[in-house]
CSV table of N, CA and C in Angstrom, one decimal:
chain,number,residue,atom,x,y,z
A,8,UNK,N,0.8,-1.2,0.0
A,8,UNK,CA,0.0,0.0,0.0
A,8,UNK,C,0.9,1.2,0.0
A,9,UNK,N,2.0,1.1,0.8
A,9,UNK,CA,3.1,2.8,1.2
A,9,UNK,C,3.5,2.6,-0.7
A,10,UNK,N,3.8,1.2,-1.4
A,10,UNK,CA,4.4,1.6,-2.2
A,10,UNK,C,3.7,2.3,-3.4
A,11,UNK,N,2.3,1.5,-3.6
A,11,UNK,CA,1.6,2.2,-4.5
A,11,UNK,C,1.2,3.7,-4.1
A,12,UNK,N,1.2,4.1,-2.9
A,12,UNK,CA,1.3,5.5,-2.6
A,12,UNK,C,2.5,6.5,-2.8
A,13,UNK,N,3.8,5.6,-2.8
A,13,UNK,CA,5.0,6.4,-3.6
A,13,UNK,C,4.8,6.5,-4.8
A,14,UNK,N,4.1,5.3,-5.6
A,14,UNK,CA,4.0,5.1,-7.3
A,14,UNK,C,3.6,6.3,-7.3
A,15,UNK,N,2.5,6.3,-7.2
A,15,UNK,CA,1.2,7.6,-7.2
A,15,UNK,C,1.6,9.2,-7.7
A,16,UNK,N,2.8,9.3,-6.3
A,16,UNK,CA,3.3,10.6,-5.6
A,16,UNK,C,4.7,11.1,-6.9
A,17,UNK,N,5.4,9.5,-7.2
A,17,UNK,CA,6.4,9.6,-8.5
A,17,UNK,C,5.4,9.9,-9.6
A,18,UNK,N,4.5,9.6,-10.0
A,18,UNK,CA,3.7,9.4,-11.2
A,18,UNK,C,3.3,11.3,-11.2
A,19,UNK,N,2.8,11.5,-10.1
A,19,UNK,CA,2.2,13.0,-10.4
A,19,UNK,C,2.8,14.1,-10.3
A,20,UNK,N,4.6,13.8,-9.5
A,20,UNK,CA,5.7,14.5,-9.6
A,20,UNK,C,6.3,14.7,-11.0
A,21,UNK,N,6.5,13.5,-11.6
A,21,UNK,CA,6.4,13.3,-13.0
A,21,UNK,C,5.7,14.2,-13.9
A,22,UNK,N,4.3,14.0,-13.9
A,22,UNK,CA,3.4,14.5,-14.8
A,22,UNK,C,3.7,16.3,-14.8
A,23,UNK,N,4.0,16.7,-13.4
A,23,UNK,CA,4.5,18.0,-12.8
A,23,UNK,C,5.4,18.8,-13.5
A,24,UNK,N,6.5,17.9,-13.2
A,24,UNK,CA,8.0,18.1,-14.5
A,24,UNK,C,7.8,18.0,-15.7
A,25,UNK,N,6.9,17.1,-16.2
A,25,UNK,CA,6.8,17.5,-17.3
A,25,UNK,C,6.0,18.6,-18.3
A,26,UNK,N,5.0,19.1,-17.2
A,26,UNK,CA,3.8,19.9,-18.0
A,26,UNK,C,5.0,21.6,-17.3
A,27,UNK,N,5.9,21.4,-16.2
A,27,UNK,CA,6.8,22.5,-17.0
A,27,UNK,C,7.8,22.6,-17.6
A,28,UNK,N,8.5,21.2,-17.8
A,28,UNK,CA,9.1,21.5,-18.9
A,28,UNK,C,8.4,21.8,-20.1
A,29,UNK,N,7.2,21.8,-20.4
A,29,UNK,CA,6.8,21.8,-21.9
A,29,UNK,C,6.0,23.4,-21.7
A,30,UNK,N,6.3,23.9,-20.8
A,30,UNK,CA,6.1,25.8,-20.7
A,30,UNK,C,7.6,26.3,-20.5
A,31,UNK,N,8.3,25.5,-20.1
A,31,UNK,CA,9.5,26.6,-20.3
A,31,UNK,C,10.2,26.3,-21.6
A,32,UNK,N,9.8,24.9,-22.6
A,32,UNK,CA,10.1,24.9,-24.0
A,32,UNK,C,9.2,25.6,-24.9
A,33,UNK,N,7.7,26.3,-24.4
A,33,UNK,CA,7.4,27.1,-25.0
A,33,UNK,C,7.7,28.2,-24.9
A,34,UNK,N,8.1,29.0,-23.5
A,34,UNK,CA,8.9,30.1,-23.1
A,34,UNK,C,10.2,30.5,-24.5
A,35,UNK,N,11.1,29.0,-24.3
A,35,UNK,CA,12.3,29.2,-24.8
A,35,UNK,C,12.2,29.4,-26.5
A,36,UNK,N,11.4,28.5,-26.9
A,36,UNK,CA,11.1,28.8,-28.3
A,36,UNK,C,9.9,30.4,-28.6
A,37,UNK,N,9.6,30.9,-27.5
A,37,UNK,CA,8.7,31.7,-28.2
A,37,UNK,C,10.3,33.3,-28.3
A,38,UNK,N,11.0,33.0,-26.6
A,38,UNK,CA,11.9,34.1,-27.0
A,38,UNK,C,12.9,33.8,-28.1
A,39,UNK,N,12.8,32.4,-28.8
A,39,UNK,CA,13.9,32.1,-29.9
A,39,UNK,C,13.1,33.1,-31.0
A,40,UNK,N,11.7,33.4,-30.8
A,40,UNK,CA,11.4,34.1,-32.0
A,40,UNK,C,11.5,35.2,-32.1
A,41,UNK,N,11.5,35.9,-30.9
A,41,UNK,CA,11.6,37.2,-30.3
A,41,UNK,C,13.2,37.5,-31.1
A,42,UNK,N,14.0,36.9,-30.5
A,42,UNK,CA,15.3,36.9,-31.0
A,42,UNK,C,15.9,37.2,-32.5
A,43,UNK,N,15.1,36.2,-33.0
A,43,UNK,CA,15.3,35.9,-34.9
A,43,UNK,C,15.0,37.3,-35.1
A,44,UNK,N,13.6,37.5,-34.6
A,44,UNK,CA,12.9,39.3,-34.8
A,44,UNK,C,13.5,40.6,-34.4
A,45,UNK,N,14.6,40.0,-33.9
A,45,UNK,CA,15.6,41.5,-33.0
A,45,UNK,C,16.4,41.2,-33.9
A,46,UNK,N,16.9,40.2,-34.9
A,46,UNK,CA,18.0,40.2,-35.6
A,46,UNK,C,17.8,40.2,-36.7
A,47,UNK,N,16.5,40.0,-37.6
A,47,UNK,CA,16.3,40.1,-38.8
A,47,UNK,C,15.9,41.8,-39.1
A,48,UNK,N,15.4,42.5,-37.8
A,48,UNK,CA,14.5,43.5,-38.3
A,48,UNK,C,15.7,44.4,-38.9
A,49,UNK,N,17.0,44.5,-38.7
A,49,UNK,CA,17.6,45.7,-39.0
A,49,UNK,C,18.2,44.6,-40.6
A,50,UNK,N,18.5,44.0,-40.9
A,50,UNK,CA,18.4,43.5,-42.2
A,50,UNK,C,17.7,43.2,-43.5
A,51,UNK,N,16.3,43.6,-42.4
A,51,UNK,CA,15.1,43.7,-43.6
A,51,UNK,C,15.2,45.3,-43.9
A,52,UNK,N,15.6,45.8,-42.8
A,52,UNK,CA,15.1,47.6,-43.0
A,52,UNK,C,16.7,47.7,-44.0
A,53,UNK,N,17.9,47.0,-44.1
A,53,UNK,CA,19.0,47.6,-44.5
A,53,UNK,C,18.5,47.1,-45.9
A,54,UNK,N,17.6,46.2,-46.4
A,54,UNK,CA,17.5,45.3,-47.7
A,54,UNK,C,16.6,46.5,-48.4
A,55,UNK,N,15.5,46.9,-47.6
A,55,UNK,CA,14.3,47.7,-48.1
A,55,UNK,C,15.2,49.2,-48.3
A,56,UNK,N,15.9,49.7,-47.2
A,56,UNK,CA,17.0,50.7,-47.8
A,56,UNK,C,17.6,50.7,-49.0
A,57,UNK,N,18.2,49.2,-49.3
A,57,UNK,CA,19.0,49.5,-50.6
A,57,UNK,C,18.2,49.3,-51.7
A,58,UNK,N,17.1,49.1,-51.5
A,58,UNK,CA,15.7,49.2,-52.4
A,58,UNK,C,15.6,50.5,-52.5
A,59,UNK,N,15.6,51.2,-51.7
A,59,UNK,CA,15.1,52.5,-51.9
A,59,UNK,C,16.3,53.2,-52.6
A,60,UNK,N,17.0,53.2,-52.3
A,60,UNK,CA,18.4,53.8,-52.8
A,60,UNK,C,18.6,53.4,-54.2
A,61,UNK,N,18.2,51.9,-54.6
A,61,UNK,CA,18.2,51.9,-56.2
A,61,UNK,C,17.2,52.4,-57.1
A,62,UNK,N,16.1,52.6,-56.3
A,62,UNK,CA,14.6,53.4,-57.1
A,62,UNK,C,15.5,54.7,-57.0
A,63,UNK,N,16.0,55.4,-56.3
A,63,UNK,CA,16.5,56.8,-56.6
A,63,UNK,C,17.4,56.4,-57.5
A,64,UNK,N,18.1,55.7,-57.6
A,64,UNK,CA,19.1,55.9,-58.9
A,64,UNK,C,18.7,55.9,-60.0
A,65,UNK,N,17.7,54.6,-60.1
A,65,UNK,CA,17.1,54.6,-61.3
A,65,UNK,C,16.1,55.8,-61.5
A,66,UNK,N,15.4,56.5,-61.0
A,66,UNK,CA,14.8,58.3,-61.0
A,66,UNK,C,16.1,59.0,-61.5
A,67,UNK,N,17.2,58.9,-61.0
A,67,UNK,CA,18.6,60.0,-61.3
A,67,UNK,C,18.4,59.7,-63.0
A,68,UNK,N,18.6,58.5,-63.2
A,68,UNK,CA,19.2,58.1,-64.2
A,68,UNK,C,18.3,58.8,-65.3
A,69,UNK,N,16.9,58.1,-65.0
A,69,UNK,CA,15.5,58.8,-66.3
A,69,UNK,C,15.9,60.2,-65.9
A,70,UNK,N,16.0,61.0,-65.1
A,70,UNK,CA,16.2,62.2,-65.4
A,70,UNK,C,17.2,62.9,-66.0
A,71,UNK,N,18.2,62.4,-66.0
A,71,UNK,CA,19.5,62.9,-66.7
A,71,UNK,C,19.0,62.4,-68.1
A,72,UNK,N,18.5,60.9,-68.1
A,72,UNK,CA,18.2,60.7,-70.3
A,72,UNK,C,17.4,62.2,-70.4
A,73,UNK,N,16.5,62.6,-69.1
A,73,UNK,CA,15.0,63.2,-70.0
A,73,UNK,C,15.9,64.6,-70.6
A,74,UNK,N,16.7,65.4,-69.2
A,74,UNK,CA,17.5,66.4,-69.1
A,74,UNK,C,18.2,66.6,-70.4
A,75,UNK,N,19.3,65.1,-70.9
A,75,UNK,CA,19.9,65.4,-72.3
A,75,UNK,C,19.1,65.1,-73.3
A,76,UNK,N,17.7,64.5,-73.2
A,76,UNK,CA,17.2,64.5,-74.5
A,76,UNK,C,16.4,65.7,-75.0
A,77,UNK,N,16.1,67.2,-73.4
A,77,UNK,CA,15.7,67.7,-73.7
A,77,UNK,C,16.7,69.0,-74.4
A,78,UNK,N,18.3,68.9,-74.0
A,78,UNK,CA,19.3,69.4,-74.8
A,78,UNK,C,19.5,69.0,-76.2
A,79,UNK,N,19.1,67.8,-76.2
A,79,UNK,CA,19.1,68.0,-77.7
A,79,UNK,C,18.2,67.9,-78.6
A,80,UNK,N,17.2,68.2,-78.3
A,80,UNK,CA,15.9,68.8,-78.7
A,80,UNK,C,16.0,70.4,-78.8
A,81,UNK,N,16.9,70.9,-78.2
A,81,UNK,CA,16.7,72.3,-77.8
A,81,UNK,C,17.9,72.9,-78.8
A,82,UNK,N,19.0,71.6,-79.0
A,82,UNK,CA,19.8,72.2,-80.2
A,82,UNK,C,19.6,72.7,-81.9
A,83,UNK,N,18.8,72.2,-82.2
A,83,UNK,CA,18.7,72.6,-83.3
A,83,UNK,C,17.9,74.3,-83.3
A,84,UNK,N,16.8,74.3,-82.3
A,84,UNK,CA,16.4,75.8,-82.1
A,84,UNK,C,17.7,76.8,-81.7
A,85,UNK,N,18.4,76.1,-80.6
A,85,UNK,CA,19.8,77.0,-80.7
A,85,UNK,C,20.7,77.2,-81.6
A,86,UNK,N,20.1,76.3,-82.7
A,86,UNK,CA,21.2,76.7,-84.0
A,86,UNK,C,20.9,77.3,-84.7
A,87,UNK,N,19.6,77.9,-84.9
A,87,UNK,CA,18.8,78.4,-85.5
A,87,UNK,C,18.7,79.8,-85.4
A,88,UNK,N,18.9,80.0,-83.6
A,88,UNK,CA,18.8,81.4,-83.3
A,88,UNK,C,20.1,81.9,-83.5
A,89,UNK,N,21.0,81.2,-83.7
A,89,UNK,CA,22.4,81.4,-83.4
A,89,UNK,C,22.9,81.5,-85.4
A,90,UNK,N,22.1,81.3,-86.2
A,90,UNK,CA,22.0,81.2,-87.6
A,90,UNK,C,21.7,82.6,-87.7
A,91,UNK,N,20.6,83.0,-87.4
A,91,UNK,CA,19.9,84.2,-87.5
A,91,UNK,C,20.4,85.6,-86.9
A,92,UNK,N,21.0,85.3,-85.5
A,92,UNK,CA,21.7,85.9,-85.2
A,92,UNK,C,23.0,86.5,-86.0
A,93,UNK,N,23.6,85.6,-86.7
A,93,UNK,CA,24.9,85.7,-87.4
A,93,UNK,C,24.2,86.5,-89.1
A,94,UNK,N,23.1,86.4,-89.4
A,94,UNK,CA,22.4,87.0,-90.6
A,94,UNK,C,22.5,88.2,-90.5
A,95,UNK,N,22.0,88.3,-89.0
A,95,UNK,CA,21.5,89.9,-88.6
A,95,UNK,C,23.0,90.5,-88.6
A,96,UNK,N,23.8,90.2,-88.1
A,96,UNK,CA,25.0,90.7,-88.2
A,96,UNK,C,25.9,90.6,-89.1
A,97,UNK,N,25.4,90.1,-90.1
A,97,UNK,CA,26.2,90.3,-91.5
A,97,UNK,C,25.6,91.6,-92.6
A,98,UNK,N,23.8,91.4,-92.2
A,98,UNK,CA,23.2,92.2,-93.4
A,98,UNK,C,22.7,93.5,-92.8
């Protein structure tokens, strides 16, 4: 009888240890995510930065094509006034 009463006392000491081990492996795995999350965040922000940094390049870029294509669009009217000019000062 004393021994089925130790059984008993091992058996629910047991079940004890075990239902906290299985809260401090959710403890440990929930701050493992916490963790990942402290360490990915500045990597996503450095990834999305150099995202952003290449959309501004590519903006630099279209604006310099638009800039010289609108120089040379503007050259022939400058050669023109610059024609006329040289008329007026010949005749």
């Amino acid at each position: 009888m004393v021994a089925a009463g130790q059984m008993l006392q091992a058996r629910d000491a047991q079940q004890e240890l075990l239902a906290k081990a299985e809260i401090l492996y959710m403890l440990a795995a929930e701050a493992a995510e916490v963790l990942v999350g402290v360490f990915q965040a500045p990597v996503v922000l450095a990834a999305e930065a150099a995202e952003v940094v290449k959309r501004i390049g590519a903006i630099l870029v279209v604006l310099t094509l638009v800039a010289e294509a609108a120089e040379v669009v503007a050259l022939p009217t400058e050669m023109k006034c610059m024609a006329a000019l040289a008329a007026q000062e010949l005749f």
